[in-house]
Amino acid sequence: MREAIPRARRPIGLVLALALAAAVNAAAQTKDVEVGLIAPMSGPYARQGQVMKMAADMAIETINQQGGIKSLGGAKLKLEVFDAGDSVEKAKNAAQRMVADAPNLVVATGAYLSSFTLAVTEVTERAQLPVVTFSYSDLITSRGFKYVFQTSATGVQQAEGSLPALMEMAEKASGKRPQTVGIVMDNTAASVSFVKPMRDHQFEKLGLKLVVDETFTPPLANATPLIQKVRSARPDILILLPTVISDAKLLLEKMNEFGLGRGKLPTIANGAAILDPDLRNNMNIEQLEGVMAVVADWTTSAQKDFVAEVKKKTGEPWATQHFVTTYGDIWIFKAALEAAGKADRESVAKALHAMNLTGGAANFFPGNGKLKFDENGRREGASLLIVQWQKGVPITVYPAKDAISPPLWPKQ
Amino acid sequence: MMLGDWRRCWKGKRSDERAQSTYLTASLSPREGGEGERSKARAAHLLRSGEKAGDEVIAVSQFVENFLQALVAGLLTGAIYGLMCVGLSVIFGVMRVINFAHGDFMMLGMYVAYYAFGVLGIHAVFGSTLGPYVAALIAGPVIFLAGILVHWLLIGKVTGMRSSALRSEGHYAQLILTLGLALILQNGGLYLFGSTPVSISTPLASNAWALGPMYRDRIEVFVNQGQTVAAFIAVVVVLAFVMVMNRSRLGKSLRAAADNPEAATYMGIDVTQSHRLAFGFGVAITAIGGGLLASGTSFQPYVGLEYVIVMYAGVVLGGLGSVSGAFLGGLTIGLVQQMSTLFLPNQLQNTAIFVVFLFIVLLRPQGLFGTALRGT
């Protein structure tokens, strides 16, 4: 028996050593903080999802290189990606997979379309998983949810704010206030909701006369009748709202054909679709000159180094709205984790509610320079930007404090 | 062609100025009282009527311009629709097969033209003005061979003489087969070509010939150069095919196989071979139509769905089985689609097509040109 004790101790020592090694390894593994990206990675929206992933990867690489989350002992961020697909049902299924398969996930961003985000956050709210989103719909932060945070100016805020901003820009650029306006739009929900407050009260309030108002069902076969009506009515500004690239191409080419393009008729769209590199790849660059879009985020004059880094690291010609916002979201995660000091969902959600940043992540979201969410999770002071195609690149032209270049506007 | 200044003044100046001068004359008149007041009232009335007349002239000239512009757009769009309808009509007329994958063969034609233009060097040889149309014509023979292959491997198994042994003469199998083929082509296209929209770049797409100014500089109509060239090629291709069908031995064998396959077989015509050629010609003609469209619009692998319904409407409208009728049916669809915007909201463009379609089917079930042009 006496001889057996030392023999028995040897395996016990071995077991203890292995357990210690496993504990050390486990401690090393818990250092990684899992953050999620739920976005379309397949189907027709896959390109936007891929852009969002590029942005998240770039932000995480930078954060980890700079020492990770310092309040968590230098913990590294680790990205988990979930494919939201191309339908609300698929997005909801992806959210269910996300909360079931990734219990260590502490916060997530997504999910591209507002309809996807509405479905995804129904699932994540029950799992008490904080989600930071850029989707526009007002409904996202109107449901009394505690774990949803919206960084963009909402759809209604954009619709209400874009026309006064455009009028102000027009007056400053040309010295003349526009008197007449035209609308050419498709009948998708985004376009309809964007022009609703304008038709309801804004045109009257701003003294604008609506001289052409045309709605079409996408896809267009020929844009001639629509642009002919614009040519006949001769508005001072045109609100052009296609959501499909093929329609945007047809409309803009027809405007050029009729002599209304290249900034002769100030034209403004909503959302980043008309600023997408895909449109430039399908059109003569010169024909895009002067076309503007109201967006909730873009690169500004303060981010020249960031743009250079994006070009160098990703090969993208510029940082689109979804790139900038996803990149900014990851920096919001870092700030929240630093403040929480704990990698758990509840602590991160509390940190997000208590957040009041100036600089850092706040630089990636236009507004009052601060990053603060109200009790519903809506970012306070969120505002819009106006971006214009100039020499083949979409750049911010409004407001002046964020503008990279002054707007191109016809003097007469 | 660019317009120098699009803000021309169309205010009907002459009548306004005449009324204004009368009003001033009346105001300066030494006579006072009733006569002066009457003169003022008459002048004011003339001013109002002058403005009204000016407005009417503007409204009429604008309507005429809108009408002419929509007519041009309808003819140019309709010519391409017509070409695509001819392709579908050949397959239906000869083989009696409803090909749900037809729009997807059009999509393949667009991609063949796109890659021929960019990768195979058509752009380098012919430039960006002529190149897109050469690339569109190249799509024809390429998709012809693809059509022959697809018929040999799949379609031929459920059509022609073999189909008589199948339930409902093979129509169920044909429907399922062409639907399945459509899904495979769409998803295969997504896998091969990706979801990013592409197009063939040509300067003609956004340039126009200007007709006018006419009628005291009030009317000017633009004719898109790219669409005009495409429409011209479409008409030439259709005429060439009609000539082949009417004048050649090949055309006679195709028509014989369409009219009475059994009798054609007794006369030594290989009906299966005729059907194979008809399928090849049908998809090739539509592929050329797709290739012509590719320089005017951007497209992705699901683009065929947008056109296949229009193609069927055109074929039925023109008269099933009639090549010339199908072309005229497609042309009619284009005209209705564009000209309906003069009277109806743009959103109802495609609704107008089907209202006219149903109306014509109600009055002439054989189609607009079914009887008169049958046998071409």
PDB file of N, CA and C in Angstrom, chain A residues 43-44 46-47 187 214-217 219-222 224-226 228-236 245-246 249-250 253-254 256-260 262 264-265 278 281-284 287 412, chain B residues 1-4 6-10 62 65-66 69 73 77 81 195-199 205-208 220-224 227 295-298 306 337-338 341-342 344-347 349:
ATOM      1  N   GLY A  43     -27.769  36.018 -51.227  1.00  0.00           N
ATOM      2  CA  GLY A  43     -28.910  36.631 -51.900  1.00  0.00           C
ATOM      3  C   GLY A  43     -28.575  38.003 -52.463  1.00  0.00           C
ATOM      4  N   PRO A  44     -29.584  38.700 -52.946  1.00  0.00           N
ATOM      5  CA  PRO A  44     -29.325  39.960 -53.659  1.00  0.00           C
ATOM      6  C   PRO A  44     -28.725  41.079 -52.808  1.00  0.00           C
ATOM      7  N   ALA A  46     -26.353  40.565 -50.570  1.00  0.00           N
ATOM      8  CA  ALA A  46     -25.100  40.034 -50.012  1.00  0.00           C
ATOM      9  C   ALA A  46     -23.963  41.055 -50.077  1.00  0.00           C
ATOM     10  N   ARG A  47     -23.952  41.838 -51.121  1.00  0.00           N
ATOM     11  CA  ARG A  47     -22.867  42.827 -51.281  1.00  0.00           C
ATOM     12  C   ARG A  47     -22.834  43.791 -50.086  1.00  0.00           C
ATOM     13  N   ASN A 187     -42.745  53.276 -56.164  1.00  0.00           N
ATOM     14  CA  ASN A 187     -43.789  53.130 -55.149  1.00  0.00           C
ATOM     15  C   ASN A 187     -43.386  52.178 -54.024  1.00  0.00           C
ATOM     16  N   GLU A 214     -44.700  62.317 -60.091  1.00  0.00           N
ATOM     17  CA  GLU A 214     -44.873  61.065 -60.816  1.00  0.00           C
ATOM     18  C   GLU A 214     -44.372  59.891 -59.980  1.00  0.00           C
ATOM     19  N   THR A 215     -45.185  58.854 -59.913  1.00  0.00           N
ATOM     20  CA  THR A 215     -44.809  57.636 -59.196  1.00  0.00           C
ATOM     21  C   THR A 215     -44.837  56.470 -60.183  1.00  0.00           C
ATOM     22  N   PHE A 216     -43.818  55.631 -60.131  1.00  0.00           N
ATOM     23  CA  PHE A 216     -43.783  54.493 -61.052  1.00  0.00           C
ATOM     24  C   PHE A 216     -43.558  53.189 -60.287  1.00  0.00           C
ATOM     25  N   THR A 217     -43.902  52.088 -60.953  1.00  0.00           N
ATOM     26  CA  THR A 217     -43.673  50.770 -60.371  1.00  0.00           C
ATOM     27  C   THR A 217     -42.373  50.214 -60.939  1.00  0.00           C
ATOM     28  N   PRO A 219     -39.577  47.436 -62.069  1.00  0.00           N
ATOM     29  CA  PRO A 219     -38.547  48.148 -62.804  1.00  0.00           C
ATOM     30  C   PRO A 219     -39.124  48.904 -64.002  1.00  0.00           C
ATOM     31  N   LEU A 220     -38.463  49.987 -64.370  1.00  0.00           N
ATOM     32  CA  LEU A 220     -38.889  50.771 -65.523  1.00  0.00           C
ATOM     33  C   LEU A 220     -38.429  50.118 -66.822  1.00  0.00           C
ATOM     34  N   ALA A 221     -39.277  50.217 -67.850  1.00  0.00           N
ATOM     35  CA  ALA A 221     -38.843  49.762 -69.175  1.00  0.00           C
ATOM     36  C   ALA A 221     -38.217  50.912 -69.940  1.00  0.00           C
ATOM     37  N   ASN A 222     -38.740  52.108 -69.720  1.00  0.00           N
ATOM     38  CA  ASN A 222     -38.249  53.277 -70.445  1.00  0.00           C
ATOM     39  C   ASN A 222     -38.588  54.505 -69.584  1.00  0.00           C
ATOM     40  N   THR A 224     -38.521  57.625 -70.551  1.00  0.00           N
ATOM     41  CA  THR A 224     -38.866  58.794 -71.365  1.00  0.00           C
ATOM     42  C   THR A 224     -40.107  59.547 -70.878  1.00  0.00           C
ATOM     43  N   PRO A 225     -41.257  58.885 -70.675  1.00  0.00           N
ATOM     44  CA  PRO A 225     -42.447  59.652 -70.274  1.00  0.00           C
ATOM     45  C   PRO A 225     -42.242  60.421 -68.969  1.00  0.00           C
ATOM     46  N   LEU A 226     -41.508  59.807 -68.038  1.00  0.00           N
ATOM     47  CA  LEU A 226     -41.294  60.469 -66.739  1.00  0.00           C
ATOM     48  C   LEU A 226     -40.437  61.722 -66.896  1.00  0.00           C
ATOM     49  N   GLN A 228     -39.781  63.333 -69.607  1.00  0.00           N
ATOM     50  CA  GLN A 228     -40.446  64.312 -70.481  1.00  0.00           C
ATOM     51  C   GLN A 228     -41.347  65.231 -69.652  1.00  0.00           C
ATOM     52  N   LYS A 229     -42.030  64.644 -68.660  1.00  0.00           N
ATOM     53  CA  LYS A 229     -42.902  65.468 -67.812  1.00  0.00           C
ATOM     54  C   LYS A 229     -42.084  66.442 -66.959  1.00  0.00           C
ATOM     55  N   VAL A 230     -40.932  65.998 -66.519  1.00  0.00           N
ATOM     56  CA  VAL A 230     -40.036  66.897 -65.761  1.00  0.00           C
ATOM     57  C   VAL A 230     -39.572  68.028 -66.669  1.00  0.00           C
ATOM     58  N   ARG A 231     -39.223  67.658 -67.901  1.00  0.00           N
ATOM     59  CA  ARG A 231     -38.751  68.660 -68.870  1.00  0.00           C
ATOM     60  C   ARG A 231     -39.839  69.686 -69.150  1.00  0.00           C
ATOM     61  N   SER A 232     -41.076  69.240 -69.249  1.00  0.00           N
ATOM     62  CA  SER A 232     -42.182  70.156 -69.515  1.00  0.00           C
ATOM     63  C   SER A 232     -42.457  71.064 -68.319  1.00  0.00           C
ATOM     64  N   ALA A 233     -42.396  70.487 -67.113  1.00  0.00           N
ATOM     65  CA  ALA A 233     -42.774  71.247 -65.913  1.00  0.00           C
ATOM     66  C   ALA A 233     -41.657  72.170 -65.423  1.00  0.00           C
ATOM     67  N   ARG A 234     -40.418  71.861 -65.759  1.00  0.00           N
ATOM     68  CA  ARG A 234     -39.254  72.677 -65.400  1.00  0.00           C
ATOM     69  C   ARG A 234     -39.208  73.085 -63.917  1.00  0.00           C
ATOM     70  N   PRO A 235     -39.131  72.102 -62.998  1.00  0.00           N
ATOM     71  CA  PRO A 235     -39.014  72.479 -61.577  1.00  0.00           C
ATOM     72  C   PRO A 235     -37.630  73.044 -61.262  1.00  0.00           C
ATOM     73  N   ASP A 236     -37.531  73.772 -60.154  1.00  0.00           N
ATOM     74  CA  ASP A 236     -36.226  74.285 -59.714  1.00  0.00           C
ATOM     75  C   ASP A 236     -35.371  73.184 -59.098  1.00  0.00           C
ATOM     76  N   ILE A 245     -31.064  49.914 -58.980  1.00  0.00           N
ATOM     77  CA  ILE A 245     -29.976  50.530 -59.753  1.00  0.00           C
ATOM     78  C   ILE A 245     -30.352  50.673 -61.223  1.00  0.00           C
ATOM     79  N   SER A 246     -31.059  49.676 -61.771  1.00  0.00           N
ATOM     80  CA  SER A 246     -31.410  49.757 -63.203  1.00  0.00           C
ATOM     81  C   SER A 246     -32.321  50.960 -63.454  1.00  0.00           C
ATOM     82  N   LYS A 249     -30.244  54.193 -63.222  1.00  0.00           N
ATOM     83  CA  LYS A 249     -29.457  54.352 -64.461  1.00  0.00           C
ATOM     84  C   LYS A 249     -30.334  54.902 -65.591  1.00  0.00           C
ATOM     85  N   LEU A 250     -31.507  54.304 -65.775  1.00  0.00           N
ATOM     86  CA  LEU A 250     -32.395  54.751 -66.857  1.00  0.00           C
ATOM     87  C   LEU A 250     -32.793  56.220 -66.667  1.00  0.00           C
ATOM     88  N   GLU A 253     -29.696  58.627 -67.069  1.00  0.00           N
ATOM     89  CA  GLU A 253     -29.270  58.701 -68.478  1.00  0.00           C
ATOM     90  C   GLU A 253     -30.279  59.494 -69.310  1.00  0.00           C
ATOM     91  N   LYS A 254     -31.552  59.310 -69.014  1.00  0.00           N
ATOM     92  CA  LYS A 254     -32.584  60.042 -69.759  1.00  0.00           C
ATOM     93  C   LYS A 254     -32.510  61.531 -69.434  1.00  0.00           C
ATOM     94  N   ASN A 256     -29.827  63.152 -68.751  1.00  0.00           N
ATOM     95  CA  ASN A 256     -28.692  63.655 -69.540  1.00  0.00           C
ATOM     96  C   ASN A 256     -29.077  63.817 -71.000  1.00  0.00           C
ATOM     97  N   GLU A 257     -29.827  62.845 -71.499  1.00  0.00           N
ATOM     98  CA  GLU A 257     -30.261  62.898 -72.904  1.00  0.00           C
ATOM     99  C   GLU A 257     -31.108  64.143 -73.160  1.00  0.00           C
ATOM    100  N   PHE A 258     -31.937  64.501 -72.185  1.00  0.00           N
ATOM    101  CA  PHE A 258     -32.841  65.647 -72.336  1.00  0.00           C
ATOM    102  C   PHE A 258     -32.196  66.963 -71.868  1.00  0.00           C
ATOM    103  N   GLY A 259     -30.922  66.914 -71.556  1.00  0.00           N
ATOM    104  CA  GLY A 259     -30.220  68.133 -71.173  1.00  0.00           C
ATOM    105  C   GLY A 259     -30.491  68.592 -69.757  1.00  0.00           C
ATOM    106  N   LEU A 260     -30.959  67.690 -68.903  1.00  0.00           N
ATOM    107  CA  LEU A 260     -31.248  68.075 -67.516  1.00  0.00           C
ATOM    108  C   LEU A 260     -30.194  67.555 -66.542  1.00  0.00           C
ATOM    109  N   ARG A 262     -26.106  66.323 -65.245  1.00  0.00           N
ATOM    110  CA  ARG A 262     -24.819  66.948 -64.893  1.00  0.00           C
ATOM    111  C   ARG A 262     -25.002  68.233 -64.099  1.00  0.00           C
ATOM    112  N   LYS A 264     -27.471  70.375 -64.077  1.00  0.00           N
ATOM    113  CA  LYS A 264     -28.289  71.481 -64.611  1.00  0.00           C
ATOM    114  C   LYS A 264     -29.604  71.591 -63.858  1.00  0.00           C
ATOM    115  N   LEU A 265     -30.197  70.464 -63.557  1.00  0.00           N
ATOM    116  CA  LEU A 265     -31.388  70.450 -62.718  1.00  0.00           C
ATOM    117  C   LEU A 265     -30.981  69.810 -61.386  1.00  0.00           C
ATOM    118  N   ASP A 278     -21.701  50.378 -57.414  1.00  0.00           N
ATOM    119  CA  ASP A 278     -22.313  49.607 -58.510  1.00  0.00           C
ATOM    120  C   ASP A 278     -22.932  50.528 -59.558  1.00  0.00           C
ATOM    121  N   ASN A 281     -20.283  51.846 -61.748  1.00  0.00           N
ATOM    122  CA  ASN A 281     -19.792  50.823 -62.678  1.00  0.00           C
ATOM    123  C   ASN A 281     -20.723  50.627 -63.862  1.00  0.00           C
ATOM    124  N   ASN A 282     -21.966  51.081 -63.733  1.00  0.00           N
ATOM    125  CA  ASN A 282     -22.952  50.882 -64.798  1.00  0.00           C
ATOM    126  C   ASN A 282     -23.246  52.145 -65.585  1.00  0.00           C
ATOM    127  N   MET A 283     -22.566  53.226 -65.265  1.00  0.00           N
ATOM    128  CA  MET A 283     -22.880  54.495 -65.936  1.00  0.00           C
ATOM    129  C   MET A 283     -21.615  55.260 -66.284  1.00  0.00           C
ATOM    130  N   ASN A 284     -21.780  56.175 -67.196  1.00  0.00           N
ATOM    131  CA  ASN A 284     -20.724  57.131 -67.472  1.00  0.00           C
ATOM    132  C   ASN A 284     -20.601  58.051 -66.242  1.00  0.00           C
ATOM    133  N   GLN A 287     -22.123  61.517 -66.054  1.00  0.00           N
ATOM    134  CA  GLN A 287     -23.583  61.677 -65.975  1.00  0.00           C
ATOM    135  C   GLN A 287     -24.090  61.675 -64.532  1.00  0.00           C
ATOM    136  N   GLN A 412     -28.110  79.630 -62.258  1.00  0.00           N
ATOM    137  CA  GLN A 412     -29.353  80.138 -62.835  1.00  0.00           C
ATOM    138  C   GLN A 412     -30.381  79.047 -62.863  1.00  0.00           C
TER     139      GLN A 412
ATOM    140  N   MET B   1     -27.535  64.103 -77.906  1.00  0.00           N
ATOM    141  CA  MET B   1     -27.383  65.532 -78.201  1.00  0.00           C
ATOM    142  C   MET B   1     -27.905  66.338 -77.008  1.00  0.00           C
ATOM    143  N   MET B   2     -27.069  67.179 -76.539  1.00  0.00           N
ATOM    144  CA  MET B   2     -27.457  67.917 -75.352  1.00  0.00           C
ATOM    145  C   MET B   2     -28.249  69.166 -75.746  1.00  0.00           C
ATOM    146  N   LEU B   3     -29.141  69.549 -74.898  1.00  0.00           N
ATOM    147  CA  LEU B   3     -29.838  70.814 -75.105  1.00  0.00           C
ATOM    148  C   LEU B   3     -28.992  71.915 -74.506  1.00  0.00           C
ATOM    149  N   GLY B   4     -28.845  72.999 -75.209  1.00  0.00           N
ATOM    150  CA  GLY B   4     -28.057  74.096 -74.661  1.00  0.00           C
ATOM    151  C   GLY B   4     -28.729  74.682 -73.438  1.00  0.00           C
ATOM    152  N   TRP B   6     -32.335  74.385 -71.398  1.00  0.00           N
ATOM    153  CA  TRP B   6     -33.633  73.702 -71.344  1.00  0.00           C
ATOM    154  C   TRP B   6     -34.737  74.610 -70.840  1.00  0.00           C
ATOM    155  N   ARG B   7     -34.320  75.751 -70.292  1.00  0.00           N
ATOM    156  CA  ARG B   7     -35.331  76.656 -69.745  1.00  0.00           C
ATOM    157  C   ARG B   7     -35.778  77.665 -70.790  1.00  0.00           C
ATOM    158  N   ARG B   8     -36.374  77.173 -71.850  1.00  0.00           N
ATOM    159  CA  ARG B   8     -36.876  78.129 -72.821  1.00  0.00           C
ATOM    160  C   ARG B   8     -38.189  78.706 -72.328  1.00  0.00           C
ATOM    161  N   CYS B   9     -38.448  79.938 -72.719  1.00  0.00           N
ATOM    162  CA  CYS B   9     -39.669  80.584 -72.242  1.00  0.00           C
ATOM    163  C   CYS B   9     -40.829  80.249 -73.167  1.00  0.00           C
ATOM    164  N   TRP B  10     -41.843  79.579 -72.626  1.00  0.00           N
ATOM    165  CA  TRP B  10     -43.005  79.161 -73.425  1.00  0.00           C
ATOM    166  C   TRP B  10     -44.245  79.859 -72.867  1.00  0.00           C
ATOM    167  N   GLN B  62     -47.527  71.396 -75.277  1.00  0.00           N
ATOM    168  CA  GLN B  62     -46.908  70.443 -74.348  1.00  0.00           C
ATOM    169  C   GLN B  62     -47.500  69.051 -74.524  1.00  0.00           C
ATOM    170  N   GLU B  65     -46.083  67.579 -77.657  1.00  0.00           N
ATOM    171  CA  GLU B  65     -44.704  67.140 -77.430  1.00  0.00           C
ATOM    172  C   GLU B  65     -44.661  65.858 -76.600  1.00  0.00           C
ATOM    173  N   ASN B  66     -45.455  65.826 -75.523  1.00  0.00           N
ATOM    174  CA  ASN B  66     -45.513  64.609 -74.695  1.00  0.00           C
ATOM    175  C   ASN B  66     -45.982  63.413 -75.519  1.00  0.00           C
ATOM    176  N   GLN B  69     -43.253  62.325 -77.910  1.00  0.00           N
ATOM    177  CA  GLN B  69     -42.156  61.707 -77.161  1.00  0.00           C
ATOM    178  C   GLN B  69     -42.543  60.295 -76.707  1.00  0.00           C
ATOM    179  N   ALA B  73     -40.890  56.738 -77.818  1.00  0.00           N
ATOM    180  CA  ALA B  73     -40.445  55.776 -76.792  1.00  0.00           C
ATOM    181  C   ALA B  73     -41.162  54.441 -76.972  1.00  0.00           C
ATOM    182  N   THR B  77     -39.177  51.027 -77.775  1.00  0.00           N
ATOM    183  CA  THR B  77     -39.259  49.944 -76.782  1.00  0.00           C
ATOM    184  C   THR B  77     -39.983  48.750 -77.395  1.00  0.00           C
ATOM    185  N   TYR B  81     -39.270  44.576 -77.753  1.00  0.00           N
ATOM    186  CA  TYR B  81     -40.253  43.611 -77.260  1.00  0.00           C
ATOM    187  C   TYR B  81     -40.678  42.691 -78.407  1.00  0.00           C
ATOM    188  N   SER B 195     -24.577  38.683 -58.116  1.00  0.00           N
ATOM    189  CA  SER B 195     -25.817  39.458 -58.035  1.00  0.00           C
ATOM    190  C   SER B 195     -25.612  40.935 -58.374  1.00  0.00           C
ATOM    191  N   THR B 196     -24.360  41.340 -58.581  1.00  0.00           N
ATOM    192  CA  THR B 196     -24.100  42.752 -58.882  1.00  0.00           C
ATOM    193  C   THR B 196     -24.637  43.102 -60.271  1.00  0.00           C
ATOM    194  N   PRO B 197     -25.446  44.160 -60.385  1.00  0.00           N
ATOM    195  CA  PRO B 197     -25.960  44.529 -61.708  1.00  0.00           C
ATOM    196  C   PRO B 197     -24.838  44.996 -62.627  1.00  0.00           C
ATOM    197  N   VAL B 198     -24.945  44.615 -63.882  1.00  0.00           N
ATOM    198  CA  VAL B 198     -23.947  45.036 -64.884  1.00  0.00           C
ATOM    199  C   VAL B 198     -24.669  45.569 -66.118  1.00  0.00           C
ATOM    200  N   SER B 199     -23.944  46.252 -66.978  1.00  0.00           N
ATOM    201  CA  SER B 199     -24.516  46.706 -68.246  1.00  0.00           C
ATOM    202  C   SER B 199     -23.390  46.943 -69.232  1.00  0.00           C
ATOM    203  N   ALA B 205     -26.387  55.424 -75.425  1.00  0.00           N
ATOM    204  CA  ALA B 205     -27.516  55.192 -74.501  1.00  0.00           C
ATOM    205  C   ALA B 205     -28.089  56.491 -73.954  1.00  0.00           C
ATOM    206  N   SER B 206     -27.266  57.524 -73.820  1.00  0.00           N
ATOM    207  CA  SER B 206     -27.790  58.772 -73.262  1.00  0.00           C
ATOM    208  C   SER B 206     -27.641  59.940 -74.241  1.00  0.00           C
ATOM    209  N   ASN B 207     -27.551  59.607 -75.517  1.00  0.00           N
ATOM    210  CA  ASN B 207     -27.521  60.656 -76.549  1.00  0.00           C
ATOM    211  C   ASN B 207     -28.758  60.535 -77.420  1.00  0.00           C
ATOM    212  N   ALA B 208     -29.182  61.676 -77.940  1.00  0.00           N
ATOM    213  CA  ALA B 208     -30.415  61.655 -78.737  1.00  0.00           C
ATOM    214  C   ALA B 208     -30.284  62.564 -79.943  1.00  0.00           C
ATOM    215  N   GLU B 220     -40.055  70.060 -79.301  1.00  0.00           N
ATOM    216  CA  GLU B 220     -38.796  69.438 -79.684  1.00  0.00           C
ATOM    217  C   GLU B 220     -38.826  67.997 -79.164  1.00  0.00           C
ATOM    218  N   VAL B 221     -38.595  67.057 -80.055  1.00  0.00           N
ATOM    219  CA  VAL B 221     -38.696  65.644 -79.684  1.00  0.00           C
ATOM    220  C   VAL B 221     -37.316  65.006 -79.780  1.00  0.00           C
ATOM    221  N   PHE B 222     -36.968  64.230 -78.756  1.00  0.00           N
ATOM    222  CA  PHE B 222     -35.672  63.562 -78.729  1.00  0.00           C
ATOM    223  C   PHE B 222     -35.838  62.090 -79.087  1.00  0.00           C
ATOM    224  N   VAL B 223     -34.950  61.633 -79.941  1.00  0.00           N
ATOM    225  CA  VAL B 223     -34.974  60.217 -80.336  1.00  0.00           C
ATOM    226  C   VAL B 223     -33.657  59.605 -79.875  1.00  0.00           C
ATOM    227  N   ASN B 224     -33.758  58.702 -78.916  1.00  0.00           N
ATOM    228  CA  ASN B 224     -32.562  58.106 -78.326  1.00  0.00           C
ATOM    229  C   ASN B 224     -31.769  57.343 -79.384  1.00  0.00           C
ATOM    230  N   GLN B 227     -31.303  53.386 -78.593  1.00  0.00           N
ATOM    231  CA  GLN B 227     -32.534  52.613 -78.794  1.00  0.00           C
ATOM    232  C   GLN B 227     -32.917  52.560 -80.273  1.00  0.00           C
ATOM    233  N   SER B 295     -27.334  47.120 -73.525  1.00  0.00           N
ATOM    234  CA  SER B 295     -26.612  48.388 -73.585  1.00  0.00           C
ATOM    235  C   SER B 295     -27.478  49.556 -73.111  1.00  0.00           C
ATOM    236  N   GLY B 296     -28.752  49.289 -72.820  1.00  0.00           N
ATOM    237  CA  GLY B 296     -29.634  50.367 -72.390  1.00  0.00           C
ATOM    238  C   GLY B 296     -30.033  50.279 -70.935  1.00  0.00           C
ATOM    239  N   THR B 297     -29.848  49.112 -70.337  1.00  0.00           N
ATOM    240  CA  THR B 297     -30.265  48.949 -68.942  1.00  0.00           C
ATOM    241  C   THR B 297     -29.278  48.052 -68.221  1.00  0.00           C
ATOM    242  N   SER B 298     -29.270  48.120 -66.900  1.00  0.00           N
ATOM    243  CA  SER B 298     -28.420  47.199 -66.142  1.00  0.00           C
ATOM    244  C   SER B 298     -29.234  45.947 -65.821  1.00  0.00           C
ATOM    245  N   GLU B 306     -38.701  39.792 -65.471  1.00  0.00           N
ATOM    246  CA  GLU B 306     -39.334  41.083 -65.752  1.00  0.00           C
ATOM    247  C   GLU B 306     -39.911  41.138 -67.171  1.00  0.00           C
ATOM    248  N   GLN B 337     -47.677  50.521 -73.363  1.00  0.00           N
ATOM    249  CA  GLN B 337     -46.942  50.762 -72.114  1.00  0.00           C
ATOM    250  C   GLN B 337     -46.493  52.221 -72.008  1.00  0.00           C
ATOM    251  N   GLN B 338     -45.971  52.767 -73.074  1.00  0.00           N
ATOM    252  CA  GLN B 338     -45.435  54.134 -73.015  1.00  0.00           C
ATOM    253  C   GLN B 338     -46.527  55.194 -73.174  1.00  0.00           C
ATOM    254  N   THR B 341     -49.062  56.448 -70.341  1.00  0.00           N
ATOM    255  CA  THR B 341     -48.643  57.446 -69.344  1.00  0.00           C
ATOM    256  C   THR B 341     -49.189  58.843 -69.670  1.00  0.00           C
ATOM    257  N   LEU B 342     -49.697  59.013 -70.894  1.00  0.00           N
ATOM    258  CA  LEU B 342     -50.294  60.310 -71.244  1.00  0.00           C
ATOM    259  C   LEU B 342     -51.619  60.525 -70.522  1.00  0.00           C
ATOM    260  N   LEU B 344     -52.838  58.004 -67.937  1.00  0.00           N
ATOM    261  CA  LEU B 344     -52.931  57.289 -66.660  1.00  0.00           C
ATOM    262  C   LEU B 344     -51.668  57.534 -65.840  1.00  0.00           C
ATOM    263  N   PRO B 345     -51.731  57.305 -64.522  1.00  0.00           N
ATOM    264  CA  PRO B 345     -50.510  57.401 -63.719  1.00  0.00           C
ATOM    265  C   PRO B 345     -49.469  56.372 -64.199  1.00  0.00           C
ATOM    266  N   ASN B 346     -48.204  56.736 -64.041  1.00  0.00           N
ATOM    267  CA  ASN B 346     -47.135  55.834 -64.481  1.00  0.00           C
ATOM    268  C   ASN B 346     -47.198  54.459 -63.842  1.00  0.00           C
ATOM    269  N   GLN B 347     -47.706  54.428 -62.613  1.00  0.00           N
ATOM    270  CA  GLN B 347     -47.778  53.149 -61.908  1.00  0.00           C
ATOM    271  C   GLN B 347     -48.636  52.135 -62.647  1.00  0.00           C
ATOM    272  N   GLN B 349     -48.747  51.612 -65.865  1.00  0.00           N
ATOM    273  CA  GLN B 349     -48.226  51.270 -67.195  1.00  0.00           C
ATOM    274  C   GLN B 349     -48.495  49.809 -67.552  1.00  0.00           C
TER     275      GLN B 349
END
